[in-house]
Amino acid sequence: MKILGHRGAAGTAPENTLFSFAKGLAYGVDGFEFDVQLSRDGAVVICHDERVDRTSDGVGWVKDFTLKELKALNFGVRFGIQAELPTFEELLELLKGKPLLLNVEIKTGLFDYPGIVDKVIQLLSTYQVLPQSIVSSFEHKTVVEVIQHFPGVQTGLLYASGLINPWDYAQRLGANHLHPHFAFVTPDLVRQSHAQGIGVNTWTVDEPWAMERVVQAGVDVVISNFPERFIR
Ligand code: G3P
Ligand code: CA
């Protein structure tokens, strides 16, 4: 079972900043989950919310800022430090050559971000990390776009509800992994998914009781804001 840092190591550093990823590396994570969106001028940037308000000193939608404008904001405010919003490329520079599992969540819920799939796959390919990457999304049309245009790229279907036979759904779409919230992880889900060759990667597991639950179920990957609590 692998332990991935969520948005870097978001429990102890400003989420999705290079500080957060550096901290996760220091903790010895097996990899990272992080969120990608597009700036107004088409740069792939690492940010969870569609707005910058919660995590920076700015106000507005990520999609309405140029990269230069996003770079001028402070994404470390909640931790009392100065931190830039990183581009996907900057993150890949930090992580290149390391045997990490990378889970790229494409945030195409509120906005389509046309072209984001091609850009993400191109960058993963340029940095030679495609084989160690899983591209996931709550927007399953985006996952299907990856499956259809980039066969061979590993994909994950994010969800947070009690689906009926999600392993059948994943197989029908051609996705490799299910990414359920931990509340919907059961031993039966893992058993049935594995029987069909589908991995089960769960989030966001921060408490020991939740970790016990998903470990007992036999999941493949656990994503945590506090990976240091579980890495020995
Ligand atoms: O990818 C796992 C998890 O990050 C999905 O939820 O809202 O934290 O992006 P969210
Ligand atoms: Ca995410």
PDB file of C-alpha atoms and ligand atoms in Angstrom:
ATOM      1  CA  MET A   1       0.000   0.000   0.000  1.00  0.00           C
ATOM      2  CA  LYS A   2       1.309   3.432  -0.945  1.00  0.00           C
ATOM      3  CA  ILE A   3       0.845   6.647   1.037  1.00  0.00           C
ATOM      4  CA  LEU A   4       0.506   9.844  -0.995  1.00  0.00           C
ATOM      5  CA  GLY A   5       0.669  13.378   0.368  1.00  0.00           C
ATOM      6  CA  HIS A   6      -2.534  15.307  -0.367  1.00  0.00           C
ATOM      7  CA  ARG A   7      -1.876  18.642  -2.116  1.00  0.00           C
ATOM      8  CA  GLY A   8       1.744  18.079  -1.059  1.00  0.00           C
ATOM      9  CA  ALA A   9       1.559  17.744   2.699  1.00  0.00           C
ATOM     10  CA  ALA A  10      -1.397  20.068   3.210  1.00  0.00           C
ATOM     11  CA  GLY A  11      -1.781  19.422   6.933  1.00  0.00           C
ATOM     12  CA  THR A  12       1.555  21.037   7.764  1.00  0.00           C
ATOM     13  CA  ALA A  13       2.322  23.414   4.879  1.00  0.00           C
ATOM     14  CA  PRO A  14       0.430  25.710   2.483  1.00  0.00           C
ATOM     15  CA  GLU A  15      -1.418  23.298   0.194  1.00  0.00           C
ATOM     16  CA  ASN A  16      -0.255  22.754  -3.380  1.00  0.00           C
ATOM     17  CA  THR A  17       2.837  24.983  -2.949  1.00  0.00           C
ATOM     18  CA  LEU A  18       6.405  23.797  -3.463  1.00  0.00           C
ATOM     19  CA  PHE A  19       6.881  24.094   0.328  1.00  0.00           C
ATOM     20  CA  SER A  20       4.140  21.529   0.745  1.00  0.00           C
ATOM     21  CA  PHE A  21       5.693  19.108  -1.750  1.00  0.00           C
ATOM     22  CA  ALA A  22       9.176  19.560  -0.244  1.00  0.00           C
ATOM     23  CA  LYS A  23       7.724  18.748   3.158  1.00  0.00           C
ATOM     24  CA  GLY A  24       6.089  15.608   1.791  1.00  0.00           C
ATOM     25  CA  LEU A  25       9.413  14.521   0.302  1.00  0.00           C
ATOM     26  CA  ALA A  26      11.052  15.023   3.699  1.00  0.00           C
ATOM     27  CA  TYR A  27       8.354  12.835   5.262  1.00  0.00           C
ATOM     28  CA  GLY A  28       9.213  10.082   2.777  1.00  0.00           C
ATOM     29  CA  VAL A  29       5.887   9.848   0.936  1.00  0.00           C
ATOM     30  CA  ASP A  30       5.382   7.326  -1.858  1.00  0.00           C
ATOM     31  CA  GLY A  31       3.953  10.069  -4.040  1.00  0.00           C
ATOM     32  CA  PHE A  32       1.593  13.027  -4.234  1.00  0.00           C
ATOM     33  CA  GLU A  33      -1.946  13.969  -5.162  1.00  0.00           C
ATOM     34  CA  PHE A  34      -2.442  17.517  -6.479  1.00  0.00           C
ATOM     35  CA  ASP A  35      -4.949  19.572  -8.455  1.00  0.00           C
ATOM     36  CA  VAL A  36      -4.467  21.289 -11.805  1.00  0.00           C
ATOM     37  CA  GLN A  37      -6.296  24.139 -13.547  1.00  0.00           C
ATOM     38  CA  LEU A  38      -5.492  26.628 -16.327  1.00  0.00           C
ATOM     39  CA  SER A  39      -4.597  30.297 -15.944  1.00  0.00           C
ATOM     40  CA  ARG A  40      -6.125  32.895 -18.302  1.00  0.00           C
ATOM     41  CA  ASP A  41      -3.090  32.598 -20.579  1.00  0.00           C
ATOM     42  CA  GLY A  42      -3.201  28.809 -20.617  1.00  0.00           C
ATOM     43  CA  ALA A  43      -0.542  27.804 -18.086  1.00  0.00           C
ATOM     44  CA  VAL A  44      -1.195  24.582 -16.142  1.00  0.00           C
ATOM     45  CA  VAL A  45      -1.106  25.623 -12.491  1.00  0.00           C
ATOM     46  CA  ILE A  46      -1.401  23.725  -9.222  1.00  0.00           C
ATOM     47  CA  CYS A  47      -4.436  24.893  -7.253  1.00  0.00           C
ATOM     48  CA  HIS A  48      -7.409  23.162  -5.624  1.00  0.00           C
ATOM     49  CA  ASP A  49     -10.174  25.763  -5.486  1.00  0.00           C
ATOM     50  CA  GLU A  50     -11.414  27.418  -8.661  1.00  0.00           C
ATOM     51  CA  ARG A  51     -11.053  30.703  -6.755  1.00  0.00           C
ATOM     52  CA  VAL A  52      -7.865  31.985  -5.142  1.00  0.00           C
ATOM     53  CA  ASP A  53      -9.645  33.499  -2.116  1.00  0.00           C
ATOM     54  CA  ARG A  54      -9.250  30.714   0.454  1.00  0.00           C
ATOM     55  CA  THR A  55      -5.575  29.946  -0.079  1.00  0.00           C
ATOM     56  CA  SER A  56      -4.064  33.292  -1.128  1.00  0.00           C
ATOM     57  CA  ASP A  57      -4.243  37.016  -0.456  1.00  0.00           C
ATOM     58  CA  GLY A  58      -6.102  37.541  -3.723  1.00  0.00           C
ATOM     59  CA  VAL A  59      -9.741  37.483  -4.795  1.00  0.00           C
ATOM     60  CA  GLY A  60     -11.157  35.928  -7.965  1.00  0.00           C
ATOM     61  CA  TRP A  61     -11.187  32.931 -10.244  1.00  0.00           C
ATOM     62  CA  VAL A  62      -7.934  31.185 -11.175  1.00  0.00           C
ATOM     63  CA  LYS A  63      -9.077  31.210 -14.832  1.00  0.00           C
ATOM     64  CA  ASP A  64      -9.270  35.027 -14.841  1.00  0.00           C
ATOM     65  CA  PHE A  65      -5.637  35.608 -13.775  1.00  0.00           C
ATOM     66  CA  THR A  66      -2.621  35.432 -16.079  1.00  0.00           C
ATOM     67  CA  LEU A  67       0.234  33.320 -14.776  1.00  0.00           C
ATOM     68  CA  LYS A  68       2.156  36.511 -13.964  1.00  0.00           C
ATOM     69  CA  GLU A  69      -0.791  37.801 -11.924  1.00  0.00           C
ATOM     70  CA  LEU A  70      -1.167  34.484 -10.072  1.00  0.00           C
ATOM     71  CA  LYS A  71       2.560  34.513  -9.307  1.00  0.00           C
ATOM     72  CA  ALA A  72       2.153  37.923  -7.646  1.00  0.00           C
ATOM     73  CA  LEU A  73      -0.283  36.485  -5.071  1.00  0.00           C
ATOM     74  CA  ASN A  74       0.842  34.959  -1.783  1.00  0.00           C
ATOM     75  CA  PHE A  75      -0.374  31.374  -1.373  1.00  0.00           C
ATOM     76  CA  GLY A  76       1.392  31.044   1.999  1.00  0.00           C
ATOM     77  CA  VAL A  77      -0.815  33.486   3.918  1.00  0.00           C
ATOM     78  CA  ARG A  78      -2.584  30.856   5.988  1.00  0.00           C
ATOM     79  CA  PHE A  79       0.785  29.656   7.300  1.00  0.00           C
ATOM     80  CA  GLY A  80       2.301  33.125   7.686  1.00  0.00           C
ATOM     81  CA  ILE A  81       4.893  32.626   4.958  1.00  0.00           C
ATOM     82  CA  GLN A  82       5.454  33.844   1.416  1.00  0.00           C
ATOM     83  CA  ALA A  83       4.692  31.142  -1.162  1.00  0.00           C
ATOM     84  CA  GLU A  84       3.997  31.262  -4.887  1.00  0.00           C
ATOM     85  CA  LEU A  85       1.425  29.211  -6.704  1.00  0.00           C
ATOM     86  CA  PRO A  86       3.497  26.695  -8.673  1.00  0.00           C
ATOM     87  CA  THR A  87       3.067  25.767 -12.306  1.00  0.00           C
ATOM     88  CA  PHE A  88       2.777  22.073 -13.122  1.00  0.00           C
ATOM     89  CA  GLU A  89       6.143  22.349 -14.839  1.00  0.00           C
ATOM     90  CA  GLU A  90       7.813  23.738 -11.706  1.00  0.00           C
ATOM     91  CA  LEU A  91       6.382  20.877  -9.667  1.00  0.00           C
ATOM     92  CA  LEU A  92       7.612  18.320 -12.199  1.00  0.00           C
ATOM     93  CA  GLU A  93      11.090  19.918 -12.040  1.00  0.00           C
ATOM     94  CA  LEU A  94      11.077  19.357  -8.273  1.00  0.00           C
ATOM     95  CA  LEU A  95       9.871  15.762  -8.557  1.00  0.00           C
ATOM     96  CA  LYS A  96      11.654  14.565 -11.709  1.00  0.00           C
ATOM     97  CA  GLY A  97      13.822  11.478 -11.423  1.00  0.00           C
ATOM     98  CA  LYS A  98      12.198  10.405  -8.156  1.00  0.00           C
ATOM     99  CA  PRO A  99      10.353   7.077  -7.950  1.00  0.00           C
ATOM    100  CA  LEU A 100       7.081   8.693  -6.867  1.00  0.00           C
ATOM    101  CA  LEU A 101       3.481   7.940  -7.770  1.00  0.00           C
ATOM    102  CA  LEU A 102       1.910  11.141  -9.136  1.00  0.00           C
ATOM    103  CA  ASN A 103      -1.863  11.545  -8.990  1.00  0.00           C
ATOM    104  CA  VAL A 104      -2.872  14.507 -11.126  1.00  0.00           C
ATOM    105  CA  GLU A 105      -6.445  15.569 -10.414  1.00  0.00           C
ATOM    106  CA  ILE A 106      -7.834  17.643 -13.293  1.00  0.00           C
ATOM    107  CA  LYS A 107     -10.306  20.182 -11.877  1.00  0.00           C
ATOM    108  CA  THR A 108     -12.794  20.338 -14.711  1.00  0.00           C
ATOM    109  CA  GLY A 109     -15.896  20.528 -12.529  1.00  0.00           C
ATOM    110  CA  LEU A 110     -16.992  24.166 -12.746  1.00  0.00           C
ATOM    111  CA  PHE A 111     -15.036  25.020 -15.882  1.00  0.00           C
ATOM    112  CA  ASP A 112     -14.033  22.936 -18.912  1.00  0.00           C
ATOM    113  CA  TYR A 113     -10.511  24.308 -19.282  1.00  0.00           C
ATOM    114  CA  PRO A 114     -10.320  23.347 -22.991  1.00  0.00           C
ATOM    115  CA  GLY A 115      -6.969  21.789 -23.846  1.00  0.00           C
ATOM    116  CA  ILE A 116      -6.011  20.950 -20.274  1.00  0.00           C
ATOM    117  CA  VAL A 117      -5.871  17.185 -20.874  1.00  0.00           C
ATOM    118  CA  ASP A 118      -3.439  17.526 -23.795  1.00  0.00           C
ATOM    119  CA  LYS A 119      -1.249  19.922 -21.809  1.00  0.00           C
ATOM    120  CA  VAL A 120      -1.143  17.683 -18.738  1.00  0.00           C
ATOM    121  CA  ILE A 121      -0.254  14.559 -20.716  1.00  0.00           C
ATOM    122  CA  GLN A 122       2.352  16.461 -22.744  1.00  0.00           C
ATOM    123  CA  LEU A 123       4.083  17.679 -19.590  1.00  0.00           C
ATOM    124  CA  LEU A 124       3.989  14.241 -17.943  1.00  0.00           C
ATOM    125  CA  SER A 125       5.486  12.839 -21.118  1.00  0.00           C
ATOM    126  CA  THR A 126       8.195  15.526 -21.397  1.00  0.00           C
ATOM    127  CA  TYR A 127       9.274  14.834 -17.818  1.00  0.00           C
ATOM    128  CA  GLN A 128       9.151  11.075 -18.474  1.00  0.00           C
ATOM    129  CA  VAL A 129       6.823  10.377 -15.570  1.00  0.00           C
ATOM    130  CA  LEU A 130       3.760   9.076 -17.452  1.00  0.00           C
ATOM    131  CA  PRO A 131       4.249   5.430 -16.357  1.00  0.00           C
ATOM    132  CA  GLN A 132       4.255   6.510 -12.697  1.00  0.00           C
ATOM    133  CA  SER A 133       1.233   8.802 -13.006  1.00  0.00           C
ATOM    134  CA  ILE A 134      -2.526   8.434 -12.553  1.00  0.00           C
ATOM    135  CA  VAL A 135      -4.785  11.111 -14.046  1.00  0.00           C
ATOM    136  CA  SER A 136      -8.051  11.450 -12.117  1.00  0.00           C
ATOM    137  CA  SER A 137     -11.103  13.692 -12.050  1.00  0.00           C
ATOM    138  CA  PHE A 138     -14.560  14.017 -10.530  1.00  0.00           C
ATOM    139  CA  GLU A 139     -15.600  15.027 -14.056  1.00  0.00           C
ATOM    140  CA  HIS A 140     -15.700  11.614 -15.667  1.00  0.00           C
ATOM    141  CA  LYS A 141     -15.954  13.094 -19.166  1.00  0.00           C
ATOM    142  CA  THR A 142     -12.386  14.293 -18.604  1.00  0.00           C
ATOM    143  CA  VAL A 143     -11.292  10.795 -17.573  1.00  0.00           C
ATOM    144  CA  VAL A 144     -12.911   9.378 -20.723  1.00  0.00           C
ATOM    145  CA  GLU A 145     -11.093  12.006 -22.817  1.00  0.00           C
ATOM    146  CA  VAL A 146      -7.803  10.723 -21.397  1.00  0.00           C
ATOM    147  CA  ILE A 147      -8.796   7.102 -22.034  1.00  0.00           C
ATOM    148  CA  GLN A 148      -9.822   7.802 -25.638  1.00  0.00           C
ATOM    149  CA  HIS A 149      -6.970  10.108 -26.666  1.00  0.00           C
ATOM    150  CA  PHE A 150      -4.136   8.652 -24.599  1.00  0.00           C
ATOM    151  CA  PRO A 151      -4.651   4.906 -24.257  1.00  0.00           C
ATOM    152  CA  GLY A 152      -2.120   3.455 -21.854  1.00  0.00           C
ATOM    153  CA  VAL A 153      -2.234   6.413 -19.473  1.00  0.00           C
ATOM    154  CA  GLN A 154      -3.485   5.297 -16.058  1.00  0.00           C
ATOM    155  CA  THR A 155      -6.785   6.868 -15.045  1.00  0.00           C
ATOM    156  CA  GLY A 156      -8.843   7.158 -11.863  1.00  0.00           C
ATOM    157  CA  LEU A 157     -12.543   7.898 -11.327  1.00  0.00           C
ATOM    158  CA  LEU A 158     -13.111  10.158  -8.326  1.00  0.00           C
ATOM    159  CA  TYR A 159     -16.393   9.859  -6.435  1.00  0.00           C
ATOM    160  CA  ALA A 160     -17.943  10.469  -3.044  1.00  0.00           C
ATOM    161  CA  SER A 161     -21.121   8.445  -2.829  1.00  0.00           C
ATOM    162  CA  GLY A 162     -22.278   4.872  -2.473  1.00  0.00           C
ATOM    163  CA  LEU A 163     -22.264   3.729  -6.091  1.00  0.00           C
ATOM    164  CA  ILE A 164     -23.675   0.379  -7.173  1.00  0.00           C
ATOM    165  CA  ASN A 165     -20.966  -1.889  -8.605  1.00  0.00           C
ATOM    166  CA  PRO A 166     -18.530   0.926  -9.436  1.00  0.00           C
ATOM    167  CA  TRP A 167     -16.008  -1.668 -10.652  1.00  0.00           C
ATOM    168  CA  ASP A 168     -18.381  -2.476 -13.540  1.00  0.00           C
ATOM    169  CA  TYR A 169     -18.672   1.235 -14.331  1.00  0.00           C
ATOM    170  CA  ALA A 170     -14.864   1.619 -14.309  1.00  0.00           C
ATOM    171  CA  GLN A 171     -14.451  -1.373 -16.562  1.00  0.00           C
ATOM    172  CA  ARG A 172     -17.099  -0.132 -18.983  1.00  0.00           C
ATOM    173  CA  LEU A 173     -15.348   3.240 -19.280  1.00  0.00           C
ATOM    174  CA  GLY A 174     -11.900   1.650 -19.427  1.00  0.00           C
ATOM    175  CA  ALA A 175     -10.561   3.349 -16.279  1.00  0.00           C
ATOM    176  CA  ASN A 176      -7.812   1.627 -14.297  1.00  0.00           C
ATOM    177  CA  HIS A 177      -8.626   2.866 -10.804  1.00  0.00           C
ATOM    178  CA  LEU A 178     -11.505   3.881  -8.564  1.00  0.00           C
ATOM    179  CA  HIS A 179     -10.836   6.874  -6.282  1.00  0.00           C
ATOM    180  CA  PRO A 180     -13.585   6.809  -3.625  1.00  0.00           C
ATOM    181  CA  HIS A 181     -13.824   8.948  -0.519  1.00  0.00           C
ATOM    182  CA  PHE A 182     -12.814   6.683   2.364  1.00  0.00           C
ATOM    183  CA  ALA A 183     -16.394   6.546   3.695  1.00  0.00           C
ATOM    184  CA  PHE A 184     -17.319   4.402   0.668  1.00  0.00           C
ATOM    185  CA  VAL A 185     -14.440   1.939   0.936  1.00  0.00           C
ATOM    186  CA  THR A 186     -15.414  -1.590   1.964  1.00  0.00           C
ATOM    187  CA  PRO A 187     -13.626  -4.947   1.743  1.00  0.00           C
ATOM    188  CA  ASP A 188     -16.200  -5.979  -0.878  1.00  0.00           C
ATOM    189  CA  LEU A 189     -15.446  -2.911  -3.029  1.00  0.00           C
ATOM    190  CA  VAL A 190     -11.738  -3.714  -2.984  1.00  0.00           C
ATOM    191  CA  ARG A 191     -12.266  -7.441  -3.577  1.00  0.00           C
ATOM    192  CA  GLN A 192     -14.611  -6.962  -6.517  1.00  0.00           C
ATOM    193  CA  SER A 193     -12.472  -4.198  -8.041  1.00  0.00           C
ATOM    194  CA  HIS A 194      -9.288  -6.211  -7.753  1.00  0.00           C
ATOM    195  CA  ALA A 195     -11.037  -9.217  -9.293  1.00  0.00           C
ATOM    196  CA  GLN A 196     -11.546  -7.044 -12.387  1.00  0.00           C
ATOM    197  CA  GLY A 197      -8.014  -5.633 -12.324  1.00  0.00           C
ATOM    198  CA  ILE A 198      -9.097  -2.232 -11.015  1.00  0.00           C
ATOM    199  CA  GLY A 199      -7.132  -0.470  -8.285  1.00  0.00           C
ATOM    200  CA  VAL A 200      -8.732   1.286  -5.313  1.00  0.00           C
ATOM    201  CA  ASN A 201      -7.126   4.551  -4.191  1.00  0.00           C
ATOM    202  CA  THR A 202      -8.817   6.486  -1.404  1.00  0.00           C
ATOM    203  CA  TRP A 203      -8.792   9.957   0.158  1.00  0.00           C
ATOM    204  CA  THR A 204      -8.508  11.932   2.413  1.00  0.00           C
ATOM    205  CA  VAL A 205      -7.421   9.759   5.308  1.00  0.00           C
ATOM    206  CA  ASP A 206      -6.061  11.821   8.199  1.00  0.00           C
ATOM    207  CA  GLU A 207      -7.169   9.947  11.340  1.00  0.00           C
ATOM    208  CA  PRO A 208      -5.924   6.569  12.592  1.00  0.00           C
ATOM    209  CA  TRP A 209      -9.458   5.111  12.734  1.00  0.00           C
ATOM    210  CA  ALA A 210     -10.018   5.963   9.080  1.00  0.00           C
ATOM    211  CA  MET A 211      -6.626   4.546   8.139  1.00  0.00           C
ATOM    212  CA  GLU A 212      -7.459   1.324   9.980  1.00  0.00           C
ATOM    213  CA  ARG A 213     -10.710   1.066   8.031  1.00  0.00           C
ATOM    214  CA  VAL A 214      -9.116   1.386   4.596  1.00  0.00           C
ATOM    215  CA  VAL A 215      -6.106  -0.784   5.443  1.00  0.00           C
ATOM    216  CA  GLN A 216      -8.478  -3.545   6.589  1.00  0.00           C
ATOM    217  CA  ALA A 217     -10.347  -3.219   3.315  1.00  0.00           C
ATOM    218  CA  GLY A 218      -7.081  -3.692   1.402  1.00  0.00           C
ATOM    219  CA  VAL A 219      -6.844  -0.480  -0.658  1.00  0.00           C
ATOM    220  CA  ASP A 220      -3.850   0.147  -2.915  1.00  0.00           C
ATOM    221  CA  VAL A 221      -3.230   3.837  -2.254  1.00  0.00           C
ATOM    222  CA  VAL A 222      -4.118   6.144   0.635  1.00  0.00           C
ATOM    223  CA  ILE A 223      -4.008   9.929   0.185  1.00  0.00           C
ATOM    224  CA  SER A 224      -3.467  11.967   3.357  1.00  0.00           C
ATOM    225  CA  ASN A 225      -2.968  15.570   4.441  1.00  0.00           C
ATOM    226  CA  PHE A 226      -0.780  14.171   7.240  1.00  0.00           C
ATOM    227  CA  PRO A 227       1.284  11.418   5.587  1.00  0.00           C
ATOM    228  CA  GLU A 228       3.849  11.723   8.385  1.00  0.00           C
ATOM    229  CA  ARG A 229       1.316  10.198  10.800  1.00  0.00           C
ATOM    230  CA  PHE A 230       1.313   6.937   8.887  1.00  0.00           C
ATOM    231  CA  ILE A 231       4.776   6.602   7.351  1.00  0.00           C
ATOM    232  CA  ARG A 232       7.108   4.478   9.418  1.00  0.00           C
TER     233      ARG A 232
HETATM  234  O1  G3P B   1      -8.029  13.309  -5.308  1.00  0.00           O
HETATM  235  C1  G3P B   1      -8.467  13.092  -4.006  1.00  0.00           C
HETATM  236  C2  G3P B   1      -9.082  14.315  -3.393  1.00  0.00           C
HETATM  237  O2  G3P B   1      -8.158  15.364  -3.452  1.00  0.00           O
HETATM  238  C3  G3P B   1     -10.359  14.714  -4.046  1.00  0.00           C
HETATM  239  O3  G3P B   1     -11.011  15.750  -3.380  1.00  0.00           O
HETATM  240  O4  G3P B   1     -11.699  18.080  -3.088  1.00  0.00           O
HETATM  241  O5  G3P B   1      -9.583  17.291  -2.080  1.00  0.00           O
HETATM  242  O6  G3P B   1      -9.760  17.603  -4.523  1.00  0.00           O
HETATM  243  P1  G3P B   1     -10.486  17.245  -3.279  1.00  0.00           P
HETATM  244 CA    CA B   2      -7.680  16.842  -5.187  1.00  0.00          CA
END
